[in-house]
C-alpha cells in the first residue's frame, strides 16, 4: 500500500467513525507500538470530541508468528466505564491479541466496544473475532511500514510493504 492509498483509506474510515459516533462519548485506544502511526493519522480524521488512551501488549518479539500468549505491558490510565471504546490496532492476524483485549476491556463496563484495524489477514484467523472497521484485507504475508515493525525496524516507512523472507530467515 502506498502512502496515498493509506491516507485515502484513513480519511474514509475517519468519516465513517464520525458518522457512527455522533453524540457518543468516544474513547479511542491506541495499541502500541504498531498502531501508533495509524492512530495519530486516524484521530485527526474524526471530527468529534473524543478522548485518547494508550495500551501496550506483548507482541511477537523478533519472530513473525504469534505465541498466543498475550500480556499487558502498559495499561490505560483512564476509566472507560460508560464510554464508547474504539480499539485501534495495526493488524489482525490470528485474532488472539484483540480477543484478549476485548475480553479485558469489556470487564470494565464500557457503553460499547469495537475494533478499528488498519490491516486484516482473514486467512490467518484462529479465533472468532469481528472487527467493526478495517481499511485493507491482505493475504498471508509479513508486512512492515507505517508503524509495523520487524525486530523494531521499519516502523518509520511511510508505505506498507511485504518483508522479503530473506530478512527474517536470517534473523
Ligand atoms: P494476532 O494476535 O492477531 O495473531 O497478532 C496481532 C499482532 O501481531 C499485531 O498487532 C502485530 O503486532 C503482529 N503482526 C501480525 N501480522 C503482522 C505482520 O504482517 N507484520 C507485522 N509487522 N506485525 C504483524
mmCIF file of C-alpha atoms and ligand atoms in Angstrom:
data_model
loop_
_atom_site.group_PDB
_atom_site.id
_atom_site.type_symbol
_atom_site.label_atom_id
_atom_site.label_comp_id
_atom_site.label_asym_id
_atom_site.label_seq_id
_atom_site.Cartn_x
_atom_site.Cartn_y
_atom_site.Cartn_z
ATOM 1 C CA UNK A 1 0.000 0.000 0.000
ATOM 2 C CA UNK A 2 1.314 3.407 -0.874
ATOM 3 C CA UNK A 3 1.074 6.385 1.449
ATOM 4 C CA UNK A 4 -1.623 7.837 -0.831
ATOM 5 C CA UNK A 5 -3.748 4.690 -0.642
ATOM 6 C CA UNK A 6 -3.325 4.604 3.127
ATOM 7 C CA UNK A 7 -4.237 8.295 3.544
ATOM 8 C CA UNK A 8 -7.355 7.823 1.432
ATOM 9 C CA UNK A 9 -8.473 4.763 3.439
ATOM 10 C CA UNK A 10 -7.795 6.527 6.749
ATOM 11 C CA UNK A 11 -9.835 9.568 5.635
ATOM 12 C CA UNK A 12 -12.717 7.319 4.655
ATOM 13 C CA UNK A 13 -12.574 5.452 7.958
ATOM 14 C CA UNK A 14 -12.445 8.752 9.887
ATOM 15 C CA UNK A 15 -15.611 9.905 8.133
ATOM 16 C CA UNK A 16 -17.355 6.636 8.952
ATOM 17 C CA UNK A 17 -16.393 6.846 12.638
ATOM 18 C CA UNK A 18 -17.541 10.487 12.728
ATOM 19 C CA UNK A 19 -20.959 9.403 11.446
ATOM 20 C CA UNK A 20 -21.292 6.368 13.700
ATOM 21 C CA UNK A 21 -20.273 8.054 16.963
ATOM 22 C CA UNK A 22 -22.272 11.298 16.715
ATOM 23 C CA UNK A 23 -23.425 12.337 20.203
ATOM 24 C CA UNK A 24 -21.499 9.497 21.880
ATOM 25 C CA UNK A 25 -18.752 9.775 24.469
ATOM 26 C CA UNK A 26 -15.932 8.248 22.409
ATOM 27 C CA UNK A 27 -12.583 6.983 23.692
ATOM 28 C CA UNK A 28 -10.111 5.807 21.061
ATOM 29 C CA UNK A 29 -7.476 3.405 22.370
ATOM 30 C CA UNK A 30 -4.160 3.017 20.576
ATOM 31 C CA UNK A 31 -2.428 -0.336 20.848
ATOM 32 C CA UNK A 32 1.283 0.416 20.992
ATOM 33 C CA UNK A 33 3.549 0.417 19.212
ATOM 34 C CA UNK A 34 2.306 -0.902 15.879
ATOM 35 C CA UNK A 35 -0.869 1.201 15.689
ATOM 36 C CA UNK A 36 0.833 4.470 16.667
ATOM 37 C CA UNK A 37 1.216 5.930 13.174
ATOM 38 C CA UNK A 38 -2.247 4.837 12.045
ATOM 39 C CA UNK A 39 -3.766 6.138 15.290
ATOM 40 C CA UNK A 40 -2.313 9.634 15.079
ATOM 41 C CA UNK A 41 -3.500 9.937 11.479
ATOM 42 C CA UNK A 42 -6.928 8.467 12.208
ATOM 43 C CA UNK A 43 -7.860 10.634 15.222
ATOM 44 C CA UNK A 44 -7.256 13.740 13.092
ATOM 45 C CA UNK A 45 -9.823 12.477 10.570
ATOM 46 C CA UNK A 46 -12.508 12.060 13.240
ATOM 47 C CA UNK A 47 -14.488 15.263 13.600
ATOM 48 C CA UNK A 48 -15.887 14.671 17.097
ATOM 49 C CA UNK A 49 -14.918 15.496 20.678
ATOM 50 C CA UNK A 50 -13.065 12.400 21.893
ATOM 51 C CA UNK A 51 -10.554 11.092 24.424
ATOM 52 C CA UNK A 52 -7.492 9.039 23.639
ATOM 53 C CA UNK A 53 -5.755 6.287 25.563
ATOM 54 C CA UNK A 54 -2.734 4.067 25.084
ATOM 55 C CA UNK A 55 -2.106 0.419 25.845
ATOM 56 C CA UNK A 56 0.775 -1.875 25.100
ATOM 57 C CA UNK A 57 0.574 -5.648 24.961
ATOM 58 C CA UNK A 58 3.237 -8.257 24.377
ATOM 59 C CA UNK A 59 3.801 -8.998 20.714
ATOM 60 C CA UNK A 60 5.890 -11.318 18.595
ATOM 61 C CA UNK A 61 9.309 -10.211 19.795
ATOM 62 C CA UNK A 62 11.625 -10.702 16.873
ATOM 63 C CA UNK A 63 9.712 -13.585 15.241
ATOM 64 C CA UNK A 64 6.918 -13.436 12.688
ATOM 65 C CA UNK A 65 4.221 -15.665 14.200
ATOM 66 C CA UNK A 66 2.084 -15.366 17.311
ATOM 67 C CA UNK A 67 2.972 -17.226 20.503
ATOM 68 C CA UNK A 68 -0.644 -16.927 21.623
ATOM 69 C CA UNK A 69 0.484 -15.548 24.982
ATOM 70 C CA UNK A 70 -0.789 -12.005 25.451
ATOM 71 C CA UNK A 71 0.293 -9.823 28.342
ATOM 72 C CA UNK A 72 -0.478 -6.195 29.244
ATOM 73 C CA UNK A 73 2.745 -4.202 29.362
ATOM 74 C CA UNK A 74 1.103 -0.789 29.715
ATOM 75 C CA UNK A 75 -2.490 -0.311 30.787
ATOM 76 C CA UNK A 76 -4.887 2.585 30.191
ATOM 77 C CA UNK A 77 -4.626 5.394 32.702
ATOM 78 C CA UNK A 78 -8.295 6.334 32.490
ATOM 79 C CA UNK A 79 -11.633 4.837 33.391
ATOM 80 C CA UNK A 80 -13.669 3.572 30.423
ATOM 81 C CA UNK A 81 -16.889 2.822 32.284
ATOM 82 C CA UNK A 82 -19.868 4.043 30.188
ATOM 83 C CA UNK A 83 -17.554 5.229 27.393
ATOM 84 C CA UNK A 84 -17.871 4.143 23.789
ATOM 85 C CA UNK A 85 -14.500 2.500 23.274
ATOM 86 C CA UNK A 86 -12.857 2.030 19.906
ATOM 87 C CA UNK A 87 -9.690 -0.060 19.977
ATOM 88 C CA UNK A 88 -7.292 0.975 17.220
ATOM 89 C CA UNK A 89 -4.975 -1.842 16.167
ATOM 90 C CA UNK A 90 -2.432 -2.171 13.367
ATOM 91 C CA UNK A 91 -3.262 -5.645 12.105
ATOM 92 C CA UNK A 92 -5.494 -8.582 12.941
ATOM 93 C CA UNK A 93 -3.686 -11.828 12.284
ATOM 94 C CA UNK A 94 -4.687 -14.871 14.382
ATOM 95 C CA UNK A 95 -7.022 -12.540 16.303
ATOM 96 C CA UNK A 96 -5.642 -13.654 19.673
ATOM 97 C CA UNK A 97 -4.388 -10.227 20.738
ATOM 98 C CA UNK A 98 -7.702 -8.496 20.076
ATOM 99 C CA UNK A 99 -9.687 -11.356 21.517
ATOM 100 C CA UNK A 100 -7.741 -10.907 24.742
ATOM 101 C CA UNK A 101 -8.063 -7.101 24.706
ATOM 102 C CA UNK A 102 -11.803 -7.224 24.081
ATOM 103 C CA UNK A 103 -12.210 -9.611 26.995
ATOM 104 C CA UNK A 104 -10.151 -7.491 29.377
ATOM 105 C CA UNK A 105 -11.701 -4.137 28.428
ATOM 106 C CA UNK A 106 -15.284 -5.471 28.341
ATOM 107 C CA UNK A 107 -14.954 -6.284 32.034
ATOM 108 C CA UNK A 108 -14.573 -2.547 32.721
ATOM 109 C CA UNK A 109 -18.167 -1.923 31.606
ATOM 110 C CA UNK A 110 -17.781 0.371 28.593
ATOM 111 C CA UNK A 111 -21.016 1.538 26.912
ATOM 112 C CA UNK A 112 -19.773 -0.226 23.758
ATOM 113 C CA UNK A 113 -16.530 -1.668 22.473
ATOM 114 C CA UNK A 114 -15.396 -2.136 18.881
ATOM 115 C CA UNK A 115 -12.229 -2.536 16.844
ATOM 116 C CA UNK A 116 -10.747 -0.455 14.051
ATOM 117 C CA UNK A 117 -7.843 -2.224 12.357
ATOM 118 C CA UNK A 118 -5.646 -0.888 9.598
ATOM 119 C CA UNK A 119 -4.999 -4.330 8.118
ATOM 120 C CA UNK A 120 -6.747 -7.661 8.333
ATOM 121 C CA UNK A 121 -5.418 -11.098 7.372
ATOM 122 C CA UNK A 122 -8.674 -13.105 7.432
ATOM 123 C CA UNK A 123 -6.956 -16.297 6.212
ATOM 124 C CA UNK A 124 -4.894 -16.459 9.410
ATOM 125 C CA UNK A 125 -7.728 -16.176 11.914
ATOM 126 C CA UNK A 126 -7.832 -18.835 14.649
ATOM 127 C CA UNK A 127 -10.351 -17.190 17.000
ATOM 128 C CA UNK A 128 -13.777 -15.861 16.095
ATOM 129 C CA UNK A 129 -13.304 -12.114 16.058
ATOM 130 C CA UNK A 130 -15.322 -9.379 14.450
ATOM 131 C CA UNK A 131 -13.643 -6.110 13.568
ATOM 132 C CA UNK A 132 -16.191 -3.368 13.023
ATOM 133 C CA UNK A 133 -13.823 -1.368 10.832
ATOM 134 C CA UNK A 134 -10.773 -2.262 8.791
ATOM 135 C CA UNK A 135 -9.013 -0.461 5.972
ATOM 136 C CA UNK A 136 -7.428 -3.281 3.973
ATOM 137 C CA UNK A 137 -7.716 -7.067 3.779
ATOM 138 C CA UNK A 138 -4.331 -8.535 2.927
ATOM 139 C CA UNK A 139 -3.072 -12.038 2.096
ATOM 140 C CA UNK A 140 -0.892 -14.125 4.398
ATOM 141 C CA UNK A 141 2.419 -12.269 4.185
ATOM 142 C CA UNK A 142 4.516 -10.450 6.779
ATOM 143 C CA UNK A 143 4.274 -6.704 6.228
ATOM 144 C CA UNK A 144 6.180 -3.728 7.617
ATOM 145 C CA UNK A 145 5.997 0.063 7.497
ATOM 146 C CA UNK A 146 3.529 2.744 8.652
ATOM 147 C CA UNK A 147 4.081 1.707 12.290
ATOM 148 C CA UNK A 148 4.549 -2.012 11.645
ATOM 149 C CA UNK A 149 7.943 -3.420 12.533
ATOM 150 C CA UNK A 150 10.197 -6.350 12.157
ATOM 151 C CA UNK A 151 12.503 -6.546 15.160
ATOM 152 C CA UNK A 152 11.684 -2.863 15.932
ATOM 153 C CA UNK A 153 12.799 -1.685 12.496
ATOM 154 C CA UNK A 154 10.879 -0.253 9.508
ATOM 155 C CA UNK A 155 8.146 1.454 11.582
ATOM 156 C CA UNK A 156 9.040 4.803 10.016
ATOM 157 C CA UNK A 157 8.488 3.724 6.404
ATOM 158 C CA UNK A 158 5.597 5.797 5.020
ATOM 159 C CA UNK A 159 4.304 2.942 2.825
ATOM 160 C CA UNK A 160 3.420 -0.639 3.752
ATOM 161 C CA UNK A 161 5.285 -3.463 2.031
ATOM 162 C CA UNK A 162 5.902 -7.192 2.299
ATOM 163 C CA UNK A 163 9.121 -8.044 4.096
ATOM 164 C CA UNK A 164 11.357 -10.260 1.997
ATOM 165 C CA UNK A 165 11.567 -13.699 3.732
ATOM 166 C CA UNK A 166 15.355 -13.474 3.346
ATOM 167 C CA UNK A 167 15.314 -10.843 6.110
ATOM 168 C CA UNK A 168 13.570 -12.926 8.782
ATOM 169 C CA UNK A 169 15.033 -16.270 7.743
ATOM 170 C CA UNK A 170 18.434 -14.869 8.595
ATOM 171 C CA UNK A 171 17.276 -13.331 11.877
HETATM 172 P P1 LIG B 1 -2.642 -11.724 16.394
HETATM 173 O O1 LIG B 1 -2.785 -11.801 17.881
HETATM 174 O O2 LIG B 1 -3.892 -11.266 15.694
HETATM 175 O O3 LIG B 1 -2.111 -13.013 15.820
HETATM 176 O O4 LIG B 1 -1.467 -10.733 16.104
HETATM 177 C C1 LIG B 1 -1.629 -9.385 16.100
HETATM 178 C C2 LIG B 1 -0.298 -8.689 16.231
HETATM 179 O O5 LIG B 1 0.743 -9.384 15.561
HETATM 180 C C3 LIG B 1 -0.369 -7.347 15.554
HETATM 181 O O6 LIG B 1 -0.802 -6.364 16.450
HETATM 182 C C4 LIG B 1 1.064 -7.133 15.110
HETATM 183 O O7 LIG B 1 1.797 -6.533 16.141
HETATM 184 C C5 LIG B 1 1.593 -8.525 14.851
HETATM 185 N N1 LIG B 1 1.551 -8.870 13.430
HETATM 186 C C6 LIG B 1 0.715 -9.739 12.817
HETATM 187 N N2 LIG B 1 0.954 -9.800 11.496
HETATM 188 C C7 LIG B 1 1.962 -8.944 11.267
HETATM 189 C C8 LIG B 1 2.655 -8.540 10.071
HETATM 190 O O8 LIG B 1 2.402 -8.968 8.933
HETATM 191 N N3 LIG B 1 3.633 -7.600 10.224
HETATM 192 C C9 LIG B 1 3.951 -7.079 11.450
HETATM 193 N N4 LIG B 1 4.920 -6.172 11.484
HETATM 194 N N5 LIG B 1 3.314 -7.432 12.580
HETATM 195 C C10 LIG B 1 2.334 -8.356 12.493
#
